[in-house]
XYZ file of C-alpha atoms in Angstrom:
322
model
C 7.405 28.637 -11.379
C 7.302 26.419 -14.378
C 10.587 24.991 -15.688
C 11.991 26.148 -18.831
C 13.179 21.823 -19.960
C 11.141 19.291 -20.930
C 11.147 16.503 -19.368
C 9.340 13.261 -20.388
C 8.329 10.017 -19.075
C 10.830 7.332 -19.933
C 9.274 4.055 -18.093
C 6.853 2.801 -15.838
C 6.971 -0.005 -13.767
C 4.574 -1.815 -11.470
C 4.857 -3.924 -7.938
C 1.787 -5.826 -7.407
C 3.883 -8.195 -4.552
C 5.131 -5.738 -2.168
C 9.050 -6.753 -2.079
C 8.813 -8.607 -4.791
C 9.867 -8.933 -8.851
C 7.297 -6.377 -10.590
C 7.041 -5.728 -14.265
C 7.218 -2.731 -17.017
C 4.653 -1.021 -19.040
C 3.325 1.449 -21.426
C 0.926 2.947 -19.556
C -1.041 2.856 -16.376
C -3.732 4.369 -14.569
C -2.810 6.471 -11.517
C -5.510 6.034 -8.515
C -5.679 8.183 -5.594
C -3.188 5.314 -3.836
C -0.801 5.090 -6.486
C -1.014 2.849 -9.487
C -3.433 0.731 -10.228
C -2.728 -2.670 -9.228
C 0.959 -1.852 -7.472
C 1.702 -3.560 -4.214
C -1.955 -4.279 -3.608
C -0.564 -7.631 -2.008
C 2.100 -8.744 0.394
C 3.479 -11.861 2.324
C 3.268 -11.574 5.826
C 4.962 -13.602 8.887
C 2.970 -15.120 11.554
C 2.136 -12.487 13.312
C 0.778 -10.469 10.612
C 3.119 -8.414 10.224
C 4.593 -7.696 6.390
C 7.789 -9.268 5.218
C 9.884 -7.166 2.783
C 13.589 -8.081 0.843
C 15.102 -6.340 4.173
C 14.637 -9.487 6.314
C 14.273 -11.756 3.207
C 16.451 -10.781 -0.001
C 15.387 -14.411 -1.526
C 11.676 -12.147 -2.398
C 13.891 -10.463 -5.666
C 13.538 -13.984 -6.878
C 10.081 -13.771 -7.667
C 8.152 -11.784 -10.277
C 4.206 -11.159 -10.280
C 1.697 -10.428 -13.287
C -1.713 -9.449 -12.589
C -4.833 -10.849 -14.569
C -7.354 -8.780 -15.814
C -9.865 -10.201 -12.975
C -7.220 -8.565 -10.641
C -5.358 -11.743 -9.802
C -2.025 -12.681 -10.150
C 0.614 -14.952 -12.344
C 3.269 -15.939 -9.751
C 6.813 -16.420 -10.992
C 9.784 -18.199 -9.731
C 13.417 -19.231 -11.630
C 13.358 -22.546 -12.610
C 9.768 -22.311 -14.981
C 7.532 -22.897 -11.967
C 4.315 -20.566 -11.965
C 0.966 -19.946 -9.879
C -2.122 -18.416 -10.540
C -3.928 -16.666 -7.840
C -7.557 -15.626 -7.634
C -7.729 -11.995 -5.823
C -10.098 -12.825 -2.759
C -13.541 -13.018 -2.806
C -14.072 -13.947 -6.122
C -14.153 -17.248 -7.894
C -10.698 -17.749 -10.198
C -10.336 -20.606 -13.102
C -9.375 -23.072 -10.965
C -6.478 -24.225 -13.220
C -3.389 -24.876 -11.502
C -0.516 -23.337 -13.671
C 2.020 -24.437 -11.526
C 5.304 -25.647 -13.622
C 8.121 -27.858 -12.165
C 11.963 -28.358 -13.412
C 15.159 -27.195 -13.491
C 16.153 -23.662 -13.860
C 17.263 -22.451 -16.986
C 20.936 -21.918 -17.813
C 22.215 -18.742 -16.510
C 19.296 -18.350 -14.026
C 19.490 -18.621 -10.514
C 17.759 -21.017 -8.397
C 15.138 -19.852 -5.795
C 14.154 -22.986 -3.864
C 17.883 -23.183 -2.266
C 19.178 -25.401 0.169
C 17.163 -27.822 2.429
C 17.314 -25.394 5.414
C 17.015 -21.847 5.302
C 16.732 -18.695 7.347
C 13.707 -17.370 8.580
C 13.112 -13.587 9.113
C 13.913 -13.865 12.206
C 17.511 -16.137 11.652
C 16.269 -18.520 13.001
C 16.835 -22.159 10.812
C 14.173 -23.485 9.234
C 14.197 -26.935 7.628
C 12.126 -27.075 4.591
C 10.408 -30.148 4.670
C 8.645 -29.064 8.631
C 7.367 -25.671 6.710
C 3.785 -25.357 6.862
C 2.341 -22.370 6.424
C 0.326 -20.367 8.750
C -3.466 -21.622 9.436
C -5.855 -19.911 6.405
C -8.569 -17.714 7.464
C -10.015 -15.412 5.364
C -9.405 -12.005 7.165
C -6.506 -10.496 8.815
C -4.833 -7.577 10.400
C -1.628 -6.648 8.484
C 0.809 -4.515 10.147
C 3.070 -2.231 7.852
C 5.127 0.291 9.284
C 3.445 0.870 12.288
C -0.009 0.829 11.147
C -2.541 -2.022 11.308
C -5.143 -2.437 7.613
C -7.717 -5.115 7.130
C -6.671 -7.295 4.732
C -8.000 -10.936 3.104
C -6.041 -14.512 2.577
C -5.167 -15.724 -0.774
C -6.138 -19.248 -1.645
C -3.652 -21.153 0.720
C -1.382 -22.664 -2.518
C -0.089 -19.228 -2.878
C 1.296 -19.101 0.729
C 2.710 -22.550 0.362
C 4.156 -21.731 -3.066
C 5.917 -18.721 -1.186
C 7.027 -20.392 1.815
C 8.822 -23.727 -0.019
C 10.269 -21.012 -2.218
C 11.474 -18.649 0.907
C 12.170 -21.570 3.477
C 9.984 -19.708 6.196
C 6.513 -19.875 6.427
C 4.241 -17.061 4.762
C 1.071 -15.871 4.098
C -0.432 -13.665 0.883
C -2.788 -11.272 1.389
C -4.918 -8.598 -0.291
C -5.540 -5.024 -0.098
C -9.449 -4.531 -0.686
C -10.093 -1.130 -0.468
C -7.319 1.213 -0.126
C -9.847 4.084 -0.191
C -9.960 3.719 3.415
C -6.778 1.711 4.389
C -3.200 3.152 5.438
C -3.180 6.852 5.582
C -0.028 8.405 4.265
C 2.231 9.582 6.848
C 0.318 13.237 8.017
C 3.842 15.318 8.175
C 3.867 14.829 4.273
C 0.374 14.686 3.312
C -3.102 15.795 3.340
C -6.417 14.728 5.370
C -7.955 11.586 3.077
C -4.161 10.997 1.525
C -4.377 7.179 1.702
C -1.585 4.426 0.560
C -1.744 0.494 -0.337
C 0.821 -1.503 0.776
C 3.830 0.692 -0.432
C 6.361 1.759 2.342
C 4.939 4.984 2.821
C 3.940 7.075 0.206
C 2.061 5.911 -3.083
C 4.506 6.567 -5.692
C 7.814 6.453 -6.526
C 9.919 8.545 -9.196
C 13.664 8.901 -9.668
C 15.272 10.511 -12.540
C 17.345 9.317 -15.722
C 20.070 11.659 -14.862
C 20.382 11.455 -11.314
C 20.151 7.373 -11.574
C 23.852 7.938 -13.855
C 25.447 10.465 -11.482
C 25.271 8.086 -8.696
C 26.438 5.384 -11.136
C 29.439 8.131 -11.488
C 29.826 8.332 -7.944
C 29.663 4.665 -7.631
C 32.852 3.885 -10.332
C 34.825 6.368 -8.280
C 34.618 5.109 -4.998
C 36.054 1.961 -3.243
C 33.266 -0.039 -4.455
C 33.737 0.492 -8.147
C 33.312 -3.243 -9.095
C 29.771 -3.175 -8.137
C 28.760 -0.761 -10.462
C 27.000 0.285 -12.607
C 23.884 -0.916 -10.671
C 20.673 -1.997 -12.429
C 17.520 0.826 -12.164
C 15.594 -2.261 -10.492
C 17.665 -1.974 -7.307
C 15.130 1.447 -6.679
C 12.097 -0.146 -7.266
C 10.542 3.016 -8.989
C 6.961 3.743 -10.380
C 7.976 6.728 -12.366
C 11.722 6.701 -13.903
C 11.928 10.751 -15.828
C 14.253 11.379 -18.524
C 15.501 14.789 -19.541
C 16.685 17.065 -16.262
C 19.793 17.830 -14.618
C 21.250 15.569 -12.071
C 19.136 15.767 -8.488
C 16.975 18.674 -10.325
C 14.351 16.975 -8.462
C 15.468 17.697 -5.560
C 13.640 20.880 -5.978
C 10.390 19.987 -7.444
C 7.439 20.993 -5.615
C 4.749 19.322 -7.921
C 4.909 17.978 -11.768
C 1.890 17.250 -13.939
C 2.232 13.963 -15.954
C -0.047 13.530 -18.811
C -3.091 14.153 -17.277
C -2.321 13.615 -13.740
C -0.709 16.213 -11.396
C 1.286 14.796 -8.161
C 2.566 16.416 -5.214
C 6.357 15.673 -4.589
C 6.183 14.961 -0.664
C 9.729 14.108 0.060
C 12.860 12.548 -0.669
C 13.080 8.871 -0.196
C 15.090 7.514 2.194
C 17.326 4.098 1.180
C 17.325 0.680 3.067
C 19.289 -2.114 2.580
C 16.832 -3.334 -0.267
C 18.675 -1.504 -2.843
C 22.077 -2.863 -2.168
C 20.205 -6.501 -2.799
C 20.909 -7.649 -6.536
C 17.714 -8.502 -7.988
C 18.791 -11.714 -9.863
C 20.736 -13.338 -7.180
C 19.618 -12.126 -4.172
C 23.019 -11.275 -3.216
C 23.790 -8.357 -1.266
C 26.843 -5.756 -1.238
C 27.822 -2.608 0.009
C 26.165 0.176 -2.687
C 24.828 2.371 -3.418
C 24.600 2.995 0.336
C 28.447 3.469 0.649
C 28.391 6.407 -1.990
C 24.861 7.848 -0.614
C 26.405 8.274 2.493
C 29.040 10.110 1.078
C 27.036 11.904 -1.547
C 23.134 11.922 -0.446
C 22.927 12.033 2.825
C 19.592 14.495 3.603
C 18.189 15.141 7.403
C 19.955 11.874 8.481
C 18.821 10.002 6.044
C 20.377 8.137 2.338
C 18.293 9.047 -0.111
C 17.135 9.006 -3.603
C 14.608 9.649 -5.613
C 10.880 11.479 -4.456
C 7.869 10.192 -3.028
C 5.149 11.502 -4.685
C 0.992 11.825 -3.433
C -1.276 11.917 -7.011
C -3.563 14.896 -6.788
C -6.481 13.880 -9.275
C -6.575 10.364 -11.266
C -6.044 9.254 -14.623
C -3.983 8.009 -16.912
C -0.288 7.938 -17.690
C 1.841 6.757 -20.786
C 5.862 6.185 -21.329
C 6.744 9.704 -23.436
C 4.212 11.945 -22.233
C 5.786 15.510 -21.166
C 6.367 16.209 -17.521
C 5.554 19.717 -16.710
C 7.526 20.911 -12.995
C 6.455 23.426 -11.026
C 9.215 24.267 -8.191
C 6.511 26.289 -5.992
């Protein structure tokens, strides 16, 4: 059944660091994996395994850009920057990195001279080196295991004097035949990059300001309203009722068409401010109270594209609830 509203696309945003800063846009193309270019790249710890704002919040810190050779601009507060060739081909060789003090109002990301690792453990800055560079590795996300190559080594020692624990950034090649999305809300060939689970993210306009709602009337009201970026979307829908999507079955956007596999379920991420790294007690408080669905917190849906092409802020969303 098609829905009598109509909703549109109100923003788009894209992750190309898994965990870490992404930025907007005004349109994108929509692969089989999700995006193109989101969270094609993480940091992982030394035993390949990925590292995410839940065991280090200091990642909201850091924003990524990609280049149009598929590389990335690397970000930090303070004005310092990196460039990073994608793997396997040959980048510009110019060093962009920029030193000095962070602006006014911004925070700092480089921190004290000892930090925490992932795994608590103490780390003093100046003994960080990061893990030995090879060009090929096993990355472990969730549960399963995807080949995966080694930036140029700068970008894991730009990352690990930033963190204060050592790191190493890697690439997603080929996601045509990387993670398969879990197969109790997919199809046979479904495939994901580096994303959690699922390649796409959408939450709604009106849900995002109910929970606000909830939010000012519970006992955390001073840490409201929270910021959109604290969901980490793909796909942010203006124009439906509060938790209509709850409902949705599939929805056609522009001229893609995307299953809606599930709810998402929360983590600590999104109680992690995005500018200071800070953490507090929402929106989990008020999910739990509000949103809790088979066990789990959750908002927003994780969606699976059916066909590719291309998407733009203010197309229509068509929903189809069966």
């Amino acid at each position: 059944m098609h829905q009598p509203f109509a909703p549109v696309l109100h923003a788009l945003r894209v992750h190309p660091v898994k965990s870490v800063g992404g930025f907007t846009t005004d349109s994108a193309v929509v692969e089989p994996w999700g995006l193109a270019g989101d969270r094609r790249w993480t940091l992982i710890d030394e035993s390949g395994t990925a590292v995410t704002q839940r065991e280090l919040p200091r990642l909201a810190l850091a924003r990524a850009e990609p280049l149009r050779d598929g590389g990335l601009v690397l970000y930090a507060p303070g004005g310092e920057s990196l460039e990073v060739a994608r793997p396997g081909t040959v980048g510009t060789g110019a060093d962009t990195t920029r030193t000095g003090g962070p602006r006014r109002g911004e925070p700092r990301m480089d921190g004290p001279r000892t930090a925490v690792s992932s795994k608590g453990v103490g780390v003093d800055l100046a003994e960080i080196e990061p893990p030995a560079d090879t060009d090929d590795v096993v990355v472990t996300v969730f549960g399963t295991k995807v080949a995966a190559s080694l930036a140029d080594a700068r970008a894991s020692d730009w990352f690990s004097r930033h963190l204060g624990v050592a790191v190493r950034l890697a690439h997603l090649g080929d996601p045509a035949s990387a993670r398969p999305v879990d197969p109790a809300y997919s199809r046979p060939g479904d495939t994901v990059s580096f994303a959690d689970s699922h390649p796409l993210l959408l939450v709604t306009v009106s849900s995002f300001d109910a929970l606000n709602s909830l939010i000012a009337q519970g006992d955390h009201a001073d840490e409201g309203p929270l910021p959109m970026d604290r969901f980490r979307p793909n796909l942010v829908v203006a124009g439906t009722a509060p938790w209509a999507e709850d409902g949705w079955r599939r929805i056609t956007v522009g001229e893609v068409t995307f299953r809606v596999a599930k709810p998402c379920g929360r983590c600590v991420i999104t109680t992690t401010d995005q500018r200071t790294a800070g953490r507090g007690k929402e929106p989990l408080r008020t999910l739990a109270r509000h949103r809790r669905i088979d066990g789990k917190l959750v908002f927003g849906q994780k969606l699976v594209p059916e066909n590719t092409g291309t998407v733009q802020v203010g197309d229509v969303v068509k929903v189809f609830t069966d």
